[in-house]
Each structure stands twice: as C-alpha cells, then as structure tokens.
Short mmCIF file of C-alpha atoms and ligand atoms in Angstrom, two decimals:
data_model
loop_
_atom_site.label_atom_id
_atom_site.label_comp_id
_atom_site.label_asym_id
_atom_site.label_seq_id
_atom_site.Cartn_x
_atom_site.Cartn_y
_atom_site.Cartn_z
CA MET A 1 61.03 109.57 -231.94
CA LYS A 2 64.13 107.71 -230.78
CA GLN A 3 64.73 107.52 -227.03
CA PRO A 4 68.19 107.98 -225.50
CA TRP A 5 67.90 104.36 -224.37
CA GLY A 6 66.39 103.20 -227.68
CA GLY A 7 69.27 101.04 -228.99
CA ARG A 8 67.67 97.69 -228.32
CA PHE A 9 64.13 98.73 -229.26
CA LYS A 10 62.50 98.09 -232.62
CA GLU A 11 59.14 99.75 -231.99
CA SER A 12 58.46 103.19 -230.55
CA THR A 13 56.73 103.76 -227.20
CA ASP A 14 52.95 103.91 -227.22
CA ALA A 15 51.78 107.52 -226.86
CA LEU A 16 49.73 106.86 -223.73
CA MET A 17 52.53 104.81 -222.22
CA LEU A 18 54.93 107.68 -222.89
CA ARG A 19 52.72 110.12 -221.06
CA PHE A 20 52.17 107.58 -218.30
CA SER A 21 55.84 106.95 -217.64
CA SER A 22 57.06 110.50 -218.07
CA SER A 23 57.90 112.49 -214.94
CA ILE A 24 59.16 115.66 -216.60
CA PHE A 25 56.03 117.65 -215.75
CA PHE A 26 56.75 117.38 -212.07
CA ASP A 27 60.48 116.63 -211.80
CA LYS A 28 61.45 119.68 -213.89
CA ARG A 29 61.50 121.61 -210.64
CA LEU A 30 64.67 119.69 -209.80
CA TYR A 31 66.55 121.26 -212.73
CA ALA A 32 68.95 123.39 -210.68
CA TYR A 33 69.88 120.43 -208.46
CA ASP A 34 70.29 118.15 -211.45
CA ILE A 35 72.69 120.62 -213.04
CA GLU A 36 74.56 121.21 -209.77
CA GLY A 37 74.98 117.44 -209.39
CA SER A 38 76.10 117.06 -213.01
CA ILE A 39 78.72 119.78 -212.67
CA ALA A 40 80.13 118.08 -209.55
CA HIS A 41 80.08 114.71 -211.33
CA CYS A 42 81.86 116.22 -214.33
CA LYS A 43 84.56 117.73 -212.10
CA THR A 44 85.02 114.36 -210.42
CA LEU A 45 85.38 112.65 -213.82
CA GLN A 46 88.04 115.20 -214.71
CA LYS A 47 89.88 114.80 -211.40
CA CYS A 48 89.93 111.05 -211.91
CA LYS A 49 91.25 111.49 -215.47
CA ILE A 50 88.15 110.04 -217.10
CA LEU A 51 87.46 113.36 -218.83
CA LYS A 52 90.07 115.68 -220.29
CA PRO A 53 90.08 119.21 -218.81
CA ALA A 54 88.93 120.66 -222.16
CA GLU A 55 86.03 118.20 -222.32
CA ALA A 56 84.97 118.95 -218.73
CA LYS A 57 85.12 122.65 -219.50
CA GLN A 58 82.88 122.27 -222.55
CA ILE A 59 80.37 120.22 -220.57
CA ILE A 60 80.28 122.65 -217.65
CA THR A 61 79.84 125.63 -219.97
CA GLY A 62 76.94 123.82 -221.63
CA LEU A 63 75.36 122.96 -218.29
CA ASN A 64 75.55 126.56 -217.10
CA LYS A 65 73.91 127.66 -220.30
CA ILE A 66 71.07 125.20 -219.70
CA LEU A 67 70.70 126.55 -216.16
CA LYS A 68 70.24 130.04 -217.60
CA GLU A 69 67.67 128.72 -220.07
CA PHE A 70 65.68 127.21 -217.23
CA ASP A 71 66.03 130.26 -214.98
CA SER A 72 64.70 132.52 -217.71
CA GLY A 73 61.86 130.16 -218.60
CA LYS A 74 63.26 129.51 -222.09
CA PHE A 75 63.98 125.80 -221.72
CA LYS A 76 61.44 123.72 -223.61
CA VAL A 77 60.92 120.38 -221.92
CA LYS A 78 60.17 117.38 -224.09
CA GLU A 79 57.78 114.73 -222.86
CA ASN A 80 59.40 111.98 -224.92
CA LEU A 81 62.62 112.55 -222.98
CA GLU A 82 60.76 111.29 -219.92
CA ASP A 83 62.40 113.16 -217.12
CA ILE A 84 64.56 116.08 -216.09
CA HIS A 85 67.77 114.05 -216.33
CA MET A 86 67.34 113.05 -219.96
CA ASN A 87 65.98 116.45 -220.97
CA ILE A 88 69.11 118.13 -219.66
CA GLU A 89 71.47 115.51 -221.09
CA GLN A 90 69.92 115.74 -224.55
CA ARG A 91 70.02 119.52 -224.51
CA LEU A 92 73.67 119.35 -223.47
CA ILE A 93 74.47 117.13 -226.46
CA ASP A 94 72.56 119.54 -228.72
CA LEU A 95 74.59 122.44 -227.36
CA VAL A 96 78.11 121.02 -227.08
CA GLY A 97 78.01 118.05 -229.43
CA PRO A 98 79.00 114.40 -228.78
CA VAL A 99 81.27 115.33 -225.86
CA GLY A 100 78.05 115.99 -223.93
CA GLY A 101 77.39 112.26 -224.17
CA LYS A 102 80.41 111.63 -221.94
CA LEU A 103 78.81 113.24 -218.87
CA HIS A 104 76.80 110.15 -218.00
CA THR A 105 79.98 108.04 -217.64
CA GLY A 106 80.00 106.15 -214.34
CA ARG A 107 76.50 107.34 -213.51
CA SER A 108 72.94 106.13 -213.84
CA ARG A 109 69.70 108.02 -213.53
CA ASN A 110 69.16 105.89 -210.45
CA ASP A 111 71.92 107.47 -208.40
CA GLN A 112 71.37 110.77 -210.19
CA VAL A 113 67.74 111.08 -209.09
CA ALA A 114 68.65 109.96 -205.57
CA LEU A 115 71.19 112.78 -205.49
CA ASP A 116 68.77 115.36 -206.89
CA ILE A 117 66.07 114.76 -204.32
CA ARG A 118 68.58 114.80 -201.49
CA LEU A 119 69.93 118.15 -202.68
CA TYR A 120 66.39 119.46 -203.07
CA LEU A 121 65.11 118.23 -199.72
CA ARG A 122 68.18 119.47 -197.88
CA ASP A 123 67.40 123.03 -199.03
CA GLU A 124 63.70 122.70 -198.36
CA ILE A 125 64.18 121.41 -194.83
CA GLU A 126 66.27 124.48 -194.12
CA ALA A 127 63.61 126.75 -195.61
CA ILE A 128 60.93 125.03 -193.52
CA GLN A 129 63.07 125.49 -190.40
CA ASP A 130 63.27 129.22 -191.23
CA SER A 131 59.49 129.45 -191.57
CA LEU A 132 59.07 127.54 -188.33
CA THR A 133 61.43 129.95 -186.58
CA ARG A 134 59.45 132.94 -187.87
CA LEU A 135 56.26 131.38 -186.56
CA ALA A 136 57.88 130.58 -183.21
CA LYS A 137 58.96 134.20 -182.84
CA THR A 138 55.40 135.31 -183.54
CA VAL A 139 54.10 132.96 -180.83
CA LEU A 140 56.71 134.37 -178.45
CA ALA A 141 55.77 137.96 -179.24
CA GLN A 142 52.08 137.27 -178.53
CA ALA A 143 52.98 135.36 -175.37
CA LYS A 144 55.04 138.29 -174.07
CA LYS A 145 51.98 140.54 -174.41
CA HIS A 146 49.74 138.13 -172.51
CA ILE A 147 51.63 136.87 -169.48
CA ASN A 148 48.97 138.36 -167.21
CA THR A 149 45.98 137.68 -169.44
CA ILE A 150 43.98 135.00 -167.70
CA ILE A 151 41.81 132.60 -169.67
CA PRO A 152 39.99 129.44 -168.70
CA GLY A 153 42.10 126.34 -169.34
CA TYR A 154 40.11 123.35 -170.52
CA THR A 155 40.06 119.60 -170.14
CA HIS A 156 37.39 117.64 -172.04
CA LEU A 157 36.57 121.06 -173.53
CA GLN A 158 35.05 121.92 -170.14
CA ARG A 159 36.38 124.90 -168.24
CA ALA A 160 38.91 123.51 -165.79
CA GLN A 161 41.38 125.93 -164.20
CA PRO A 162 42.51 129.47 -164.94
CA VAL A 163 45.75 129.78 -166.90
CA SER A 164 47.82 132.53 -168.41
CA LEU A 165 47.12 132.98 -172.13
CA ALA A 166 50.90 133.13 -172.62
CA HIS A 167 51.25 129.72 -170.99
CA HIS A 168 48.65 128.30 -173.36
CA LEU A 169 50.41 129.77 -176.40
CA LEU A 170 53.81 128.58 -175.22
CA ALA A 171 52.54 125.00 -175.05
CA TYR A 172 52.64 125.12 -178.86
CA LEU A 173 56.18 126.39 -178.78
CA GLU A 174 57.20 123.23 -176.94
CA MET A 175 55.62 121.19 -179.75
CA PHE A 176 57.32 123.31 -182.41
CA GLY A 177 60.64 122.82 -180.64
CA ARG A 178 60.29 119.07 -180.94
CA ASP A 179 59.25 119.50 -184.59
CA ARG A 180 62.40 121.45 -185.21
CA ASP A 181 64.50 118.66 -183.68
CA ARG A 182 62.74 116.02 -185.76
CA LEU A 183 63.35 118.00 -188.96
CA ALA A 184 67.01 118.48 -188.03
CA ASP A 185 67.27 114.75 -187.52
CA ALA A 186 65.66 114.01 -190.89
CA LEU A 187 68.14 116.43 -192.43
CA LYS A 188 71.07 114.41 -191.07
CA ARG A 189 69.96 111.33 -192.96
CA THR A 190 69.07 113.33 -196.07
CA ASN A 191 72.50 114.88 -196.17
CA VAL A 192 74.36 111.84 -197.56
CA MET A 193 75.82 111.62 -201.07
CA PRO A 194 74.70 108.66 -203.25
CA LEU A 195 76.49 109.36 -206.57
CA GLY A 196 78.88 106.60 -207.65
CA SER A 197 76.30 103.93 -206.86
CA ALA A 198 75.35 104.05 -210.56
CA ALA A 199 72.47 101.73 -211.52
CA LEU A 200 72.78 99.52 -208.43
CA ALA A 201 76.20 97.89 -208.24
CA GLY A 202 78.60 100.82 -208.20
CA THR A 203 80.76 101.73 -211.18
CA ASN A 204 83.78 100.37 -213.06
CA PHE A 205 85.28 103.84 -213.19
CA PRO A 206 87.65 104.83 -210.43
CA ILE A 207 85.71 107.88 -209.28
CA ASP A 208 86.46 109.67 -206.03
CA ARG A 209 83.08 109.76 -204.34
CA LYS A 210 84.33 111.72 -201.36
CA TYR A 211 85.51 114.43 -203.72
CA THR A 212 82.01 114.69 -205.25
CA ALA A 213 80.55 114.85 -201.74
CA LYS A 214 82.93 117.65 -200.83
CA LEU A 215 82.03 119.62 -203.94
CA LEU A 216 78.36 119.35 -203.10
CA GLY A 217 78.77 120.03 -199.38
CA PHE A 218 77.73 116.58 -198.17
CA PRO A 219 79.35 115.49 -194.90
CA ALA A 220 79.06 111.78 -195.78
CA VAL A 221 78.69 109.31 -198.67
CA THR A 222 76.35 106.31 -198.82
CA HIS A 223 77.97 102.96 -197.93
CA ASN A 224 76.01 100.51 -200.06
CA SER A 225 75.19 101.16 -203.71
CA MET A 226 72.05 99.02 -203.70
CA ASP A 227 70.68 100.80 -200.66
CA ALA A 228 71.69 104.19 -202.07
CA VAL A 229 69.59 103.88 -205.24
CA SER A 230 66.54 102.42 -203.56
CA ASP A 231 66.43 104.15 -200.17
CA ARG A 232 63.69 106.70 -199.69
CA ASP A 233 63.63 106.49 -195.87
CA PHE A 234 64.77 110.06 -195.65
CA ILE A 235 61.68 111.18 -197.56
CA VAL A 236 59.38 109.07 -195.40
CA GLU A 237 61.11 110.44 -192.33
CA PHE A 238 60.72 114.00 -193.51
CA CYS A 239 57.04 113.42 -194.32
CA SER A 240 56.57 111.91 -190.90
CA ALA A 241 58.13 114.93 -189.20
CA ALA A 242 56.02 117.14 -191.48
CA SER A 243 52.86 115.23 -190.52
CA ILE A 244 53.55 115.72 -186.82
CA LEU A 245 54.25 119.40 -187.41
CA MET A 246 50.96 119.73 -189.33
CA MET A 247 49.19 117.88 -186.52
CA HIS A 248 50.40 120.57 -184.12
CA LEU A 249 49.44 123.38 -186.47
CA SER A 250 46.05 121.78 -186.95
CA ARG A 251 45.39 121.60 -183.20
CA PHE A 252 46.36 125.25 -182.90
CA CYS A 253 44.03 126.05 -185.82
CA GLU A 254 41.18 124.18 -184.19
CA GLU A 255 41.61 126.39 -181.12
CA ILE A 256 41.74 129.52 -183.22
CA VAL A 257 38.50 128.56 -184.95
CA LEU A 258 36.91 128.05 -181.51
CA TRP A 259 38.40 131.24 -180.10
CA ALA A 260 37.14 133.23 -183.09
CA SER A 261 33.55 132.05 -182.60
CA SER A 262 31.01 134.47 -181.09
CA GLU A 263 30.53 131.96 -178.27
CA CYS A 264 34.18 132.24 -177.28
CA ALA A 265 35.18 135.63 -178.69
CA LEU A 266 38.71 135.32 -177.36
CA ILE A 267 40.44 136.26 -180.59
CA GLU A 268 39.81 138.83 -183.30
CA LEU A 269 41.42 137.75 -186.56
CA SER A 270 42.50 140.42 -188.99
CA ASP A 271 40.61 140.99 -192.23
CA ALA A 272 43.76 139.94 -194.07
CA TYR A 273 43.45 136.33 -192.92
CA THR A 274 39.69 135.87 -193.00
CA THR A 275 37.09 135.76 -195.73
CA GLY A 276 33.47 136.74 -196.07
CA SER A 277 30.41 134.80 -197.06
CA SER A 278 28.85 135.19 -200.50
CA ILE A 279 25.39 135.19 -198.93
CA MET A 280 25.62 136.18 -195.25
CA PRO A 281 26.97 139.75 -195.12
CA GLN A 282 27.84 139.64 -191.42
CA LYS A 283 30.25 136.71 -191.71
CA LYS A 284 34.00 136.80 -191.14
CA ASN A 285 35.29 133.29 -191.43
CA PRO A 286 38.59 131.93 -190.08
CA ASP A 287 39.45 130.28 -193.42
CA ALA A 288 43.22 130.32 -192.94
CA ALA A 289 42.93 128.21 -189.80
CA GLU A 290 40.35 125.92 -191.36
CA LEU A 291 42.43 125.39 -194.48
CA ILE A 292 45.55 124.48 -192.54
CA ARG A 293 43.48 122.06 -190.47
CA GLY A 294 42.10 120.64 -193.70
CA LYS A 295 45.43 120.37 -195.48
CA THR A 296 46.82 118.35 -192.60
CA GLY A 297 44.77 115.43 -193.91
CA ARG A 298 46.55 115.65 -197.25
CA ILE A 299 49.94 115.56 -195.60
CA TYR A 300 49.02 112.44 -193.61
CA GLY A 301 47.81 110.92 -196.88
CA HIS A 302 51.19 111.53 -198.50
CA LEU A 303 52.99 109.86 -195.61
CA LEU A 304 50.79 106.80 -195.82
CA GLY A 305 51.08 106.78 -199.60
CA LEU A 306 54.87 106.76 -199.39
CA LEU A 307 55.00 104.04 -196.77
CA THR A 308 52.78 101.95 -198.98
CA LEU A 309 54.81 102.81 -202.07
CA MET A 310 57.93 101.43 -200.41
CA LYS A 311 56.63 98.35 -198.65
CA GLY A 312 56.59 95.90 -201.53
CA GLN A 313 59.63 96.93 -203.52
CA PRO A 314 62.47 94.47 -203.94
CA LEU A 315 65.99 95.84 -204.23
CA ALA A 316 67.21 97.85 -205.94
CA TYR A 317 65.71 100.62 -208.13
CA ASN A 318 62.16 100.17 -209.42
CA LYS A 319 60.17 102.65 -211.44
CA ASP A 320 57.70 102.77 -208.55
CA LEU A 321 60.22 105.12 -206.96
CA GLN A 322 59.31 107.82 -209.45
CA GLU A 323 56.09 108.11 -207.44
CA ASP A 324 58.01 109.55 -204.50
CA LYS A 325 58.18 113.04 -205.95
CA GLU A 326 54.64 114.38 -206.15
CA PRO A 327 53.80 113.59 -202.51
CA LEU A 328 57.15 114.98 -201.40
CA PHE A 329 56.81 118.20 -203.40
CA ASP A 330 53.26 118.74 -202.19
CA THR A 331 54.29 118.10 -198.59
CA VAL A 332 57.09 120.65 -198.83
CA ASP A 333 54.89 123.29 -200.49
CA THR A 334 51.95 122.76 -198.16
CA VAL A 335 53.99 122.80 -194.96
CA ARG A 336 55.88 125.93 -195.94
CA THR A 337 52.79 127.85 -196.95
CA SER A 338 50.85 126.67 -193.91
CA LEU A 339 53.61 127.87 -191.58
CA ASP A 340 53.83 131.25 -193.28
CA VAL A 341 50.07 131.79 -193.41
CA PHE A 342 49.71 130.73 -189.79
CA ALA A 343 52.45 133.13 -188.70
CA GLY A 344 50.73 135.99 -190.54
CA MET A 345 47.36 135.11 -189.04
CA LEU A 346 48.75 134.95 -185.49
CA LYS A 347 50.83 138.08 -185.82
CA THR A 348 47.85 140.18 -186.90
CA ALA A 349 45.37 138.65 -184.44
CA LYS A 350 44.16 140.49 -181.35
CA PHE A 351 43.25 138.69 -178.16
CA ASN A 352 40.35 140.01 -176.10
CA LYS A 353 40.83 140.09 -172.36
CA PHE A 354 38.14 138.52 -170.22
CA LYS A 355 36.49 140.79 -167.66
CA PRO A 356 37.34 139.57 -164.12
CA GLU A 357 33.68 139.01 -163.28
CA GLU A 358 33.23 136.96 -166.45
CA LEU A 359 36.09 134.73 -165.42
CA ALA A 360 34.90 134.45 -161.81
CA ALA A 361 31.49 133.37 -163.01
CA SER A 362 32.96 131.05 -165.56
CA GLY A 363 32.62 127.44 -164.53
CA PHE A 364 34.13 127.43 -161.03
CA LEU A 365 37.71 127.62 -162.28
CA THR A 366 39.09 127.86 -158.74
CA ALA A 367 37.26 124.85 -157.30
CA THR A 368 40.50 122.87 -157.22
CA ASP A 369 42.12 125.74 -155.33
CA LEU A 370 39.38 125.49 -152.70
CA ALA A 371 40.06 121.77 -152.36
CA ASP A 372 43.82 122.46 -152.09
CA TYR A 373 43.04 125.09 -149.41
CA LEU A 374 41.16 122.47 -147.38
CA VAL A 375 44.12 120.11 -147.69
CA LEU A 376 46.25 122.84 -146.12
CA GLN A 377 43.71 122.77 -143.24
CA LYS A 378 44.64 119.07 -142.82
CA VAL A 379 41.54 117.71 -144.60
CA PRO A 380 42.44 114.60 -146.66
CA PHE A 381 42.25 115.46 -150.39
CA ARG A 382 39.35 113.05 -151.12
CA GLU A 383 37.27 114.67 -148.39
CA ALA A 384 38.29 118.13 -149.59
CA HIS A 385 37.14 117.16 -153.09
CA GLU A 386 33.73 116.12 -151.70
CA ILE A 387 33.32 119.35 -149.68
CA THR A 388 34.26 121.44 -152.69
CA GLY A 389 31.85 119.50 -154.87
CA LYS A 390 29.08 120.32 -152.41
CA THR A 391 30.10 123.97 -152.44
CA VAL A 392 29.90 124.04 -156.24
CA ALA A 393 26.46 122.37 -156.11
CA TYR A 394 25.36 125.05 -153.62
CA CYS A 395 26.60 127.78 -155.97
CA ILE A 396 24.73 126.24 -158.89
CA ASP A 397 21.54 126.14 -156.81
CA THR A 398 21.88 129.74 -155.63
CA GLY A 399 23.28 131.11 -158.88
CA GLN A 400 26.51 132.41 -157.38
CA ALA A 401 30.22 132.28 -158.18
CA LEU A 402 32.59 130.69 -155.67
CA GLU A 403 34.11 134.07 -154.90
CA GLU A 404 30.70 135.53 -154.09
CA LEU A 405 29.91 133.17 -151.21
CA THR A 406 30.05 134.64 -147.71
CA LEU A 407 32.19 133.09 -145.00
CA ALA A 408 29.02 132.05 -143.19
CA GLU A 409 27.74 130.21 -146.26
CA LEU A 410 31.12 128.48 -146.71
CA GLN A 411 31.35 127.50 -143.07
CA LYS A 412 27.88 125.96 -143.25
CA ILE A 413 29.43 123.48 -145.68
CA SER A 414 32.68 123.00 -143.73
CA LYS A 415 33.89 124.33 -140.43
CA LYS A 416 37.46 123.98 -141.65
CA ILE A 417 37.03 126.98 -143.93
CA LYS A 418 38.45 130.20 -142.44
CA LYS A 419 38.56 133.82 -143.57
CA ASP A 420 41.83 133.36 -145.45
CA VAL A 421 39.99 131.15 -148.00
CA PHE A 422 39.28 134.27 -150.05
CA GLY A 423 42.94 134.44 -150.95
CA TYR A 424 42.41 131.17 -152.79
CA LEU A 425 39.24 131.81 -154.71
CA SER A 426 40.25 134.50 -157.18
CA VAL A 427 41.58 133.48 -160.58
CA GLU A 428 44.66 135.72 -160.19
CA GLN A 429 45.60 134.00 -156.94
CA SER A 430 44.98 130.62 -158.48
CA VAL A 431 47.33 131.34 -161.39
CA LYS A 432 49.98 132.87 -159.13
CA ARG A 433 49.97 129.79 -156.92
CA LYS A 434 50.86 127.45 -159.82
CA ASN A 435 54.43 128.27 -159.06
CA VAL A 436 55.94 124.90 -159.84
CA TYR A 437 58.58 124.68 -162.60
CA GLY A 438 56.61 124.45 -165.85
CA GLY A 439 53.47 125.88 -164.21
CA THR A 440 51.33 128.82 -165.28
CA ALA A 441 52.38 131.33 -162.57
CA PRO A 442 53.50 134.59 -164.22
CA ASN A 443 57.10 134.28 -163.01
CA ARG A 444 57.28 130.70 -164.31
CA VAL A 445 55.91 131.83 -167.66
CA LYS A 446 58.51 134.60 -167.76
CA GLU A 447 61.19 132.03 -167.01
CA GLN A 448 60.07 129.99 -170.03
CA ILE A 449 59.86 133.04 -172.26
CA ALA A 450 63.51 133.75 -171.40
CA ARG A 451 64.51 130.16 -172.17
CA LEU A 452 62.53 130.01 -175.41
CA SER A 453 63.83 133.38 -176.59
CA LYS A 454 67.32 131.90 -176.54
CA ILE A 455 66.23 128.79 -178.44
CA TRP A 456 64.32 130.58 -181.20
CA LYS A 457 66.75 133.08 -182.63
N1 LIG B 501 62.44 109.67 -213.46
C1 LIG B 501 63.04 108.61 -212.73
C2 LIG B 501 62.61 108.69 -211.26
O1 LIG B 501 62.10 109.67 -210.89
C3 LIG B 501 64.53 108.69 -212.79
C4 LIG B 501 65.22 107.39 -212.67
C5 LIG B 501 64.89 106.51 -213.82
N2 LIG B 501 65.63 105.32 -213.77
C6 LIG B 501 65.33 104.25 -214.53
N3 LIG B 501 66.05 103.21 -214.37
N4 LIG B 501 64.32 104.27 -215.35
O2 LIG B 501 62.79 107.76 -210.49
#
C-alpha cells in the first residue's frame, strides 16, 4: 500500500517495521485535538489568502464529519497510515476530494503533533486540578470533624507527641497546595502555540500564527521553530509535578494502610474501597491505598523514561519523540484515577477515637511537656530533659503512665516539680499549649481550616 509520503520510495515498508513505527493505536486518542488544530490551521490559511473561502469551508465540513465518525466509534483507523495525523488527512481527502490535500500547506506533522499534545495536556491538567480540588475538599471535611480528636504524632514511627487528627490530615493539604501550584506552573509552559514552525525551519507561507493561537485560546506562540518541534520540557515538567503529587498520595496511602491495621485500628475503611481475601474469610484489605502506593512507582518510571528519552536527541524533530505519548497518557490516566479513588476512600472512611486512658498510657506522649514545665521552673532545658528521662524510666519500671504518678513520686525525682505540673501532663493540655502559628492547638487548626477553605473552592 502506498504511503502519503511514498513519492520517493520504490519498495513498500516491511510489515514488522510498519507495526513498529506506527503510533495510531495510542495517538488516536488525540483525534479531537488534531481536528481542532486542523480547523484553526485551515481558518488561518483562509485568512492569509492561501485557501479560498469555499475550499476552507469544504475542508472544515469534512473535518467535522470525521469528528462525528470518531465520536460515534465509526472511524476505522488504518495502521499503514502510521498515526492520527495521516489517518485524518487521508480520510479528509477520501471525503472531500483533492482539496483535502491542501490542508497540510505550511504545516508538518512535527508542529502538528506538538500542537496536539499541548492541547491535550492543557485540558488534562485542568481535569487533574479539578480532581485534586475534590480530594482537598474531602480532606477538609474530615479535618473539620476531627479538630478535637487527639492521636499520637510520630517521629521515627515511634509515638512522639499528641496532635489533633485534623492537624495531621491538613499536613497533606499543604502538600496538595504545592502540587496545585506546580501543576499550574506546568500549564503555563504547556499553553504555548507551536503551529507555523512546520518541519523545523518555519514556513514559506505568510501565515498569521497569532491568529491561530487566538482561535485555539493560547495566550502565547513559540519563538523558535526548531525548539517548538523538539521541545517536550512541558511534558517532563508535568510528569515531574505528577510524580511529586503521587509521592504525597503514596505517603498518605502508607499511613492509611498502617491506620487500617488491627495494631493501629485508627481508621475503618468502607467496604466500597476494600477487598476480601480469596482464602482468609476475615480479611478486609486496604487495596485502594496499596494500589495508589504501588502505581506511584510507575509514574516515577515514566518521568525517568522521558528524561532519558530526551537526553541524547539532537535538534530538531526525531522519531524518538513519538515515545513521549504512552508515558504521558499513562501518567495522566493514573494520576486522575488515583486522585478520584483516594477521595472516595477518604470520604467514606471512619476514624476511631482513642480512649483517653489509651492515649495517656501510650508512649509518654507528654514527656516533652514535662520537660517544658521544668524549664518554666527555671531548670535549663538539658537538665529538664534528663529529669524527664528519669521520670519516664521510673514509669516504665513501675508500669505507670506519666499522668498517674503522685506528686510525692514526682518530687522524689525533682524538687522543682509542683502541684501545677498536672496541668501539663494530659494530652488535651499538651495539644492546647501548642498555640504557636502553624501548631496543633485547636484554635490554630481552626485558623488553618478557615484559610484552606478559601484556597480550595
Ligand atoms: N507520530 C509522530 C509522533 O508522534 C508524528 C510526527 C511524525 N513526524 C515525522 N517527521 N515522522 O511524533
């Protein structure tokens, strides 16, 4: 079968080579963007008097017909036509005749594909931002319910100090806020119009690139044709932002897996986001969280793959660039689904409240508060640390919680300890005292909920 570029060829492409070089099976998902770009290009050709109005009209009618064929699943893609661009162009010629062959004037597949992925990614970044906002609102809603729920905060996965569960959840909202900014930044550099760069050098035809940009809603056009056809920074940048976002989701998932364990029992996940075991009837596994954690590895892999794809390519277009699409598409799909599944899982989850005595007995969470109390009694912090350490050792020996010690027992360890120490040893007091901006005290958490509610609308 003759290829659209077959003029200088005497032999036909080897069947395996054809399959190897064809991208239609994955780039067909760009069809709507390819058609949108072609319609804008056609209008520009008409405006610049390269196409007659009647010709442009015929082409646009044909393109809209092809769009309908795709939308209704009737379009039959042909592997020998390699990619989405040539499949659509050939179909156009079949539908409207030789005038269809005029559409590619002043254009190459190199700037065409650069345009298509920019149009595609621009939409997808917005969709991802919407999913991220839905998730953020879910985090906020859970946080609002748990301002006064106290849990142990950890360092080194050892119980450290009591914190509000809301404060813990809102830590992720800070991360998601930065993710949102990074995605918005990647969008700025995606939102630039490359058409008119043609194969690499620009075009002989006097086309108005700014007009094309306006038609397609791009705020800017690319400044260098060679860069425009070979730049995939915006994809790498998006995948980098996506990797960091997945890293955050994955950390959150890791905590959910821990919280859902019988050992921790802090969270009860809904049946809708868990699965059973085919052998152990009692099991309810946190698969959603585990899968998101697992998929994060794939997303990192795509980022590294793309960086490696780009590193050795001379200017300008090389066929290597066709390899940008599968990792990009998979990143987009995986991130979107992960965000939506995570939001559903979190929304339907129930947090269990710790009993006060459980918390009091749980790893001397207020030891630092005792040391801080001693500092208020003018004991240097190092000494206070030592005294508190001894107190903890005494508790371990006698099997008591800090709060359970009598004043006499405490004073045996340090004379500086007075009756008012008991106002420092409860977890509620400890949390309330973390009243610094950004701290876990309930009024500080409320302050952040108010700020974050304005950001995530
Ligand atoms: N399918 C190609 C890609 O994805 C389109 C551009 C082809 N350009 C070329 N000079 N062969 O990159």
